Amino acid sequence: MKGVVWLEGLGLEGFPVAALAAYGALRLLVEEEGMKEVRLVFRDPYSYPVPGLLGVGEGELLCRLARRLRRAPPLGEELLGREKLEDLSLEEMGRLAAADPRTRRFLPALLLPLPGGGVFPSPLDTSKGQQRLTKALRENWEAARRVHLLKGLRRVLFSGVLLGPGEALWTWARQRSGATRRRSPVEFGLVGWHPSQYRQWAEGAREPNSLDFREKTRIHPVATLLAWEAVPLFFLYPAPDGVRAAGIHDPEERPSLLLPAPGHPVSLRTLQALLLQAPLALQDPRAWPPEVALWRSPRLGHPKRREEPYPVYMEARPVPRGPEAGAQTPGGSRGRG
């Protein structure tokens, strides 16, 4: 498709975090950079989805994203310093939202006050266990700024979202003499938005901290930050049968992340509508646009059961459709080979 910057690094192998990163990049460009004309599209959405952005060139894309990620922390400093976001009172939520536009965007997707006190936390918070979400986000932000951010963005968007075992990110620091520089590996927070964050439980030691950091498969910190920028699209809202979240199917507290992959360019507003309608598409696929594939990533683990690992979103698979499932889409058909 002419004029599309194809983000090959955000392909199927990186789902679901790669899809979240594509959504997050679109939201940053449209809502925070004012680029209302930018559109999102997926090549081969039913078989091997690869996202692309229309309305922005590669150079401008990298520079604008780098500027935003470098300057804007994942949340306001007061929220990032919290032990548990669930402990926020209604008064604190109102005060923080009034003081910071980013907090105002994120809070409706992170916490929903419940009648009688308490809050419902976002199903995207998969950090319950070995680390806090706020701590993991801060570590990823600081790591991404300590390494070459533009290089990290290029790696994530065009090569891949994961760092394999033995692969390290490095930063340089001057020695006291100032004549030489010392290279040291960078560590950062693990967030369960990809099945690789589960393998350290299923295939290795039960205690993740017993594994050396570089022996794990990790989500690149820049990919985590881009995926985080998609969180406001998964806002929480009350429903007659409880609490719901856009883009989340949650039967019996076993949520699945639903990822629309439109085969034609869509605006941010259209993507928001697709996320809101995605749970209904599971009930009646005929009500779902045939040019939009839907991928589903189940969450494993339970935040309150010690014998199970902390929650992680697993491999995404396409939601079965009718005869349209094998239809040709813009960009043609492309196999894994």
Coordinates of C-alpha atoms in Angstrom, one line a residue:
M1 CA 0.0 0.0 0.0
K2 CA 1.6 3.2 -1.2
G3 CA 2.8 5.7 1.5
V4 CA 2.6 3.2 4.4
V5 CA 5.5 2.8 6.8
W6 CA 5.4 -1.0 7.6
L7 CA 6.5 -1.7 11.1
E8 CA 8.0 -5.1 10.5
G9 CA 9.3 -5.4 14.0
L10 CA 5.7 -5.4 15.4
G11 CA 4.8 -8.6 13.5
L12 CA 2.9 -11.7 14.8
E13 CA 5.9 -13.1 16.7
G14 CA 5.7 -10.2 19.1
F15 CA 1.9 -10.3 19.7
P16 CA 0.3 -9.1 21.9
V17 CA 2.9 -6.5 23.0
A18 CA 3.7 -5.6 19.4
A19 CA 0.0 -4.9 18.6
L20 CA -0.2 -2.7 21.7
A21 CA 2.9 -0.9 20.6
A22 CA 1.3 -0.2 17.2
Y23 CA -1.8 1.1 19.0
G24 CA 0.3 3.2 21.3
A25 CA 2.3 4.8 18.5
L26 CA -0.9 5.8 16.8
R27 CA -2.3 7.3 20.0
L28 CA 0.9 9.3 20.7
L29 CA 1.0 10.7 17.2
V30 CA -2.7 11.6 17.1
E31 CA -3.6 12.7 20.6
E32 CA -0.3 14.1 21.9
E33 CA 1.5 15.2 18.6
G34 CA -1.7 16.5 16.9
M35 CA -1.2 14.4 13.8
K36 CA -4.9 13.8 13.2
E37 CA -4.3 12.5 9.6
V38 CA -2.3 9.4 10.7
R39 CA -4.0 6.1 10.1
L40 CA -3.3 2.5 11.2
V41 CA -3.5 -0.5 8.9
F42 CA -2.4 -4.2 9.1
R43 CA -1.0 -6.2 6.2
D44 CA -2.3 -9.8 6.0
P45 CA -4.5 -9.2 9.1
Y46 CA -5.9 -12.8 9.1
S47 CA -2.7 -14.8 8.7
Y48 CA 0.5 -12.8 9.6
P49 CA -0.5 -9.3 10.7
V50 CA 2.1 -6.6 10.3
P51 CA 1.0 -3.0 11.3
G52 CA 1.7 0.0 9.2
L53 CA 1.2 3.8 9.7
L54 CA -0.2 6.0 6.9
G55 CA 0.3 9.8 7.0
V56 CA 3.8 9.9 8.5
G57 CA 7.2 9.3 7.1
E58 CA 9.8 7.0 8.8
G59 CA 12.1 9.8 9.9
E60 CA 9.3 12.0 11.3
L61 CA 7.8 8.9 13.0
L62 CA 11.1 8.1 14.8
C63 CA 11.8 11.6 15.9
R64 CA 8.3 12.4 17.2
L65 CA 8.1 9.1 19.2
A66 CA 11.6 9.6 20.6
R67 CA 10.8 13.1 21.7
R68 CA 7.6 12.0 23.5
L69 CA 9.1 8.9 25.1
R70 CA 12.2 10.9 26.3
R71 CA 10.3 13.8 27.8
A72 CA 7.1 12.2 29.2
P73 CA 7.3 9.7 32.0
P74 CA 4.8 6.8 31.7
L75 CA 2.8 8.4 34.5
G76 CA 3.1 11.5 36.7
E77 CA 5.9 11.3 39.2
E78 CA 3.4 11.1 42.1
L79 CA 1.7 8.0 40.6
L80 CA 5.0 6.4 39.6
G81 CA 6.1 6.6 43.3
R82 CA 3.1 4.7 44.5
E83 CA 3.4 1.2 45.9
K84 CA -0.1 0.3 44.8
L85 CA -2.3 2.3 42.5
E86 CA -5.4 0.6 44.0
D87 CA -4.8 2.6 47.2
L88 CA -5.7 5.9 45.6
S89 CA -8.8 7.6 47.0
L90 CA -11.4 9.3 44.9
E91 CA -10.1 12.7 46.1
E92 CA -6.5 11.8 45.1
M93 CA -7.6 10.6 41.7
G94 CA -9.5 13.9 41.1
R95 CA -6.5 16.0 42.3
L96 CA -3.9 14.1 40.2
A97 CA -6.1 14.1 37.1
A98 CA -6.7 17.9 37.4
A99 CA -2.9 18.5 37.7
D100 CA -1.6 16.3 34.9
P101 CA -3.1 15.7 31.4
R102 CA -1.4 12.3 31.0
T103 CA -2.7 11.1 34.4
R104 CA -6.2 12.3 33.3
R105 CA -5.9 10.1 30.2
F106 CA -4.6 7.0 32.0
L107 CA -6.6 6.8 35.2
P108 CA -10.0 5.9 33.5
A109 CA -8.2 2.9 32.0
L110 CA -6.3 1.9 35.2
L111 CA -8.8 2.2 38.0
L112 CA -12.6 2.3 38.2
P113 CA -14.1 3.3 41.6
L114 CA -16.7 0.8 42.9
P115 CA -19.8 1.6 45.0
G116 CA -19.1 1.4 48.7
G117 CA -15.4 2.1 48.3
G118 CA -12.5 0.3 46.6
V119 CA -11.5 0.3 43.0
F120 CA -11.4 -2.2 40.1
P121 CA -7.8 -2.4 38.6
S122 CA -7.1 -2.7 34.9
P123 CA -6.8 -6.2 33.5
L124 CA -3.7 -5.0 31.7
D125 CA -1.9 -4.7 35.0
T126 CA 0.0 -8.0 34.9
S127 CA 2.6 -7.0 37.4
K128 CA 1.0 -8.5 40.5
G129 CA 3.7 -10.8 41.9
Q130 CA 7.4 -10.2 41.5
Q131 CA 7.3 -6.4 40.8
R132 CA 5.0 -3.4 40.9
L133 CA 3.6 -2.0 37.7
T134 CA 4.8 1.5 38.6
K135 CA 8.3 0.2 39.4
A136 CA 8.5 -1.7 36.2
L137 CA 7.4 1.3 34.1
R138 CA 9.9 3.6 35.8
E139 CA 12.7 1.1 35.2
N140 CA 11.8 0.7 31.5
W141 CA 11.6 4.5 31.0
E142 CA 14.9 5.1 32.7
A143 CA 16.5 2.3 30.7
A144 CA 15.2 3.5 27.4
R145 CA 16.6 7.0 28.1
R146 CA 20.0 5.7 29.1
V147 CA 20.6 3.8 25.9
H148 CA 20.3 5.3 22.4
L149 CA 16.5 5.9 22.2
L150 CA 16.3 6.5 18.4
K151 CA 18.3 3.2 17.9
G152 CA 16.0 1.4 20.3
L153 CA 12.9 2.7 18.4
R154 CA 14.3 1.6 15.1
R155 CA 15.1 -1.8 16.5
V156 CA 11.6 -2.3 18.0
L157 CA 9.6 -0.9 15.1
F158 CA 11.6 -2.6 12.3
S159 CA 13.4 -5.6 13.8
G160 CA 11.6 -7.0 16.8
V161 CA 10.2 -6.3 20.3
L162 CA 12.1 -9.0 22.1
L163 CA 15.7 -9.4 23.5
G164 CA 16.8 -13.0 23.5
P165 CA 18.9 -14.8 26.2
G166 CA 22.4 -13.3 26.3
E167 CA 21.4 -10.2 24.4
A168 CA 22.0 -7.0 26.4
L169 CA 21.4 -3.3 26.2
W170 CA 24.5 -1.3 27.0
T171 CA 25.1 2.2 28.3
W172 CA 28.4 4.1 28.5
A173 CA 29.6 6.1 31.6
R174 CA 32.7 8.1 31.9
Q175 CA 35.4 7.0 34.4
R176 CA 36.5 9.4 37.1
S177 CA 39.5 10.4 35.1
G178 CA 37.3 11.4 32.2
A179 CA 39.8 9.9 29.7
T180 CA 38.0 6.6 29.3
R181 CA 34.5 5.2 29.3
R182 CA 33.1 2.1 30.9
R183 CA 30.3 0.0 29.3
S184 CA 27.7 -1.6 31.5
P185 CA 24.5 -3.6 30.8
V186 CA 21.2 -2.1 31.5
E187 CA 18.4 -3.9 33.5
F188 CA 14.8 -2.9 33.3
G189 CA 11.3 -4.0 34.5
L190 CA 9.5 -7.1 33.2
V191 CA 5.9 -6.6 32.3
G192 CA 3.7 -9.6 31.4
W193 CA 2.4 -8.5 28.0
H194 CA 4.1 -11.3 26.1
P195 CA 4.3 -15.1 26.7
S196 CA 8.1 -14.9 27.0
Q197 CA 7.5 -13.4 30.5
Y198 CA 5.8 -16.7 31.4
R199 CA 8.5 -19.1 30.2
Q200 CA 10.8 -18.3 33.1
W201 CA 8.1 -20.0 35.3
A202 CA 7.1 -22.8 33.0
E203 CA 10.5 -23.8 31.6
G204 CA 12.9 -22.7 34.3
A205 CA 13.1 -22.0 38.0
R206 CA 9.8 -21.3 39.8
E207 CA 11.4 -18.2 41.2
P208 CA 12.2 -15.8 38.4
N209 CA 14.7 -13.8 40.5
S210 CA 16.9 -16.9 40.7
L211 CA 17.6 -16.5 36.9
D212 CA 20.2 -14.0 35.8
F213 CA 18.5 -11.1 34.1
R214 CA 20.3 -11.6 30.7
E215 CA 19.3 -15.3 30.7
K216 CA 15.7 -14.4 30.2
T217 CA 13.8 -13.4 27.1
R218 CA 12.7 -9.9 27.7
I219 CA 10.5 -7.2 26.1
H220 CA 12.6 -4.3 24.9
P221 CA 12.0 -1.4 27.2
V222 CA 11.1 0.9 24.3
A223 CA 8.4 -1.7 23.2
T224 CA 7.0 -1.6 26.8
L225 CA 6.8 2.1 26.7
L226 CA 5.0 2.2 23.3
A227 CA 2.6 -0.5 24.5
W228 CA 1.9 1.5 27.6
E229 CA 0.8 4.4 25.5
A230 CA -2.1 2.2 24.3
V231 CA -3.5 1.7 27.8
P232 CA -5.9 4.7 27.6
L233 CA -7.7 3.0 24.7
F234 CA -8.7 0.1 27.1
F235 CA -10.8 2.2 29.4
L236 CA -12.9 0.7 32.2
Y237 CA -16.7 1.3 32.4
P238 CA -19.5 0.0 34.6
A239 CA -22.0 -2.5 33.1
P240 CA -25.1 -4.1 34.4
D241 CA -23.2 -7.3 35.1
G242 CA -20.1 -5.7 36.6
V243 CA -17.1 -3.9 35.3
R244 CA -16.0 -4.1 31.7
A245 CA -13.0 -2.8 29.8
A246 CA -12.8 -1.9 26.1
G247 CA -10.8 -4.6 24.2
I248 CA -11.0 -7.1 27.1
H249 CA -13.2 -10.3 27.2
D250 CA -13.4 -11.3 30.9
P251 CA -15.4 -14.5 31.5
E252 CA -15.1 -15.6 35.2
E253 CA -12.1 -13.3 35.9
R254 CA -10.1 -15.0 33.1
P255 CA -9.6 -12.0 30.8
S256 CA -8.4 -12.2 27.2
L257 CA -6.9 -9.3 25.4
L258 CA -8.7 -8.7 22.1
L259 CA -6.6 -7.1 19.3
P260 CA -8.4 -5.8 16.2
A261 CA -6.2 -5.9 13.0
P262 CA -7.9 -3.7 10.4
G263 CA -7.0 -4.5 6.8
H264 CA -7.9 -1.0 5.7
P265 CA -6.5 2.3 7.2
V266 CA -8.5 3.4 10.3
S267 CA -8.3 6.5 12.4
L268 CA -7.7 6.5 16.2
R269 CA -11.4 7.0 16.8
T270 CA -12.3 4.0 14.6
L271 CA -9.7 1.9 16.5
Q272 CA -11.3 3.0 19.8
A273 CA -14.7 1.9 18.5
L274 CA -13.3 -1.5 17.3
L275 CA -11.9 -2.1 20.8
L276 CA -15.1 -1.2 22.4
Q277 CA -17.1 -3.6 20.1
A278 CA -14.5 -6.4 20.1
P279 CA -16.1 -8.4 23.0
L280 CA -19.5 -8.4 21.2
A281 CA -17.8 -9.8 18.1
L282 CA -17.1 -13.0 20.1
Q283 CA -20.9 -13.4 20.5
D284 CA -21.9 -12.6 17.0
P285 CA -19.1 -12.6 14.4
R286 CA -21.5 -11.4 11.7
A287 CA -21.7 -8.0 13.4
W288 CA -17.9 -7.5 13.0
P289 CA -16.5 -5.9 9.8
P290 CA -15.1 -8.6 7.5
E291 CA -12.0 -6.5 6.6
V292 CA -11.0 -6.4 10.3
A293 CA -9.3 -9.5 11.8
L294 CA -9.6 -10.1 15.5
W295 CA -6.8 -11.7 17.5
R296 CA -7.2 -13.0 21.1
S297 CA -4.6 -13.3 23.8
P298 CA -5.6 -15.1 27.0
R299 CA -4.2 -14.2 30.3
L300 CA -2.7 -16.9 32.4
G301 CA -1.9 -16.9 36.1
H302 CA -3.8 -15.5 39.1
P303 CA -2.7 -12.5 41.2
K304 CA -3.9 -14.2 44.5
R305 CA -2.8 -17.8 44.1
R306 CA 0.8 -18.4 45.1
E307 CA 1.0 -21.8 43.4
E308 CA 0.4 -20.0 40.0
P309 CA 2.7 -17.5 38.3
Y310 CA 1.8 -13.8 38.1
P311 CA -0.5 -12.9 35.2
V312 CA 0.9 -12.9 31.7
Y313 CA -0.8 -12.5 28.3
M314 CA 0.0 -15.5 26.1
E315 CA 0.3 -16.2 22.4
A316 CA -2.4 -14.4 20.3
R317 CA -4.5 -16.5 18.0
P318 CA -7.1 -15.4 15.4
V319 CA -10.7 -15.6 16.4
P320 CA -12.5 -18.0 14.1
R321 CA -14.6 -16.4 11.4
G322 CA -16.9 -17.5 8.7
P323 CA -16.0 -17.7 4.9
E324 CA -14.2 -14.4 5.2
A325 CA -11.3 -15.9 7.2
G326 CA -9.2 -16.6 4.2
A327 CA -10.0 -13.4 2.3
Q328 CA -7.4 -11.4 0.5
T329 CA -6.5 -8.1 2.1
P330 CA -4.5 -5.0 1.0
G331 CA -0.9 -5.9 0.7
G332 CA -1.6 -9.4 -0.6
S333 CA -0.9 -12.7 1.2
R334 CA 2.4 -13.4 2.8
G335 CA 3.4 -16.6 4.6
R336 CA 5.9 -16.9 7.4
G337 CA 8.6 -18.1 5.1

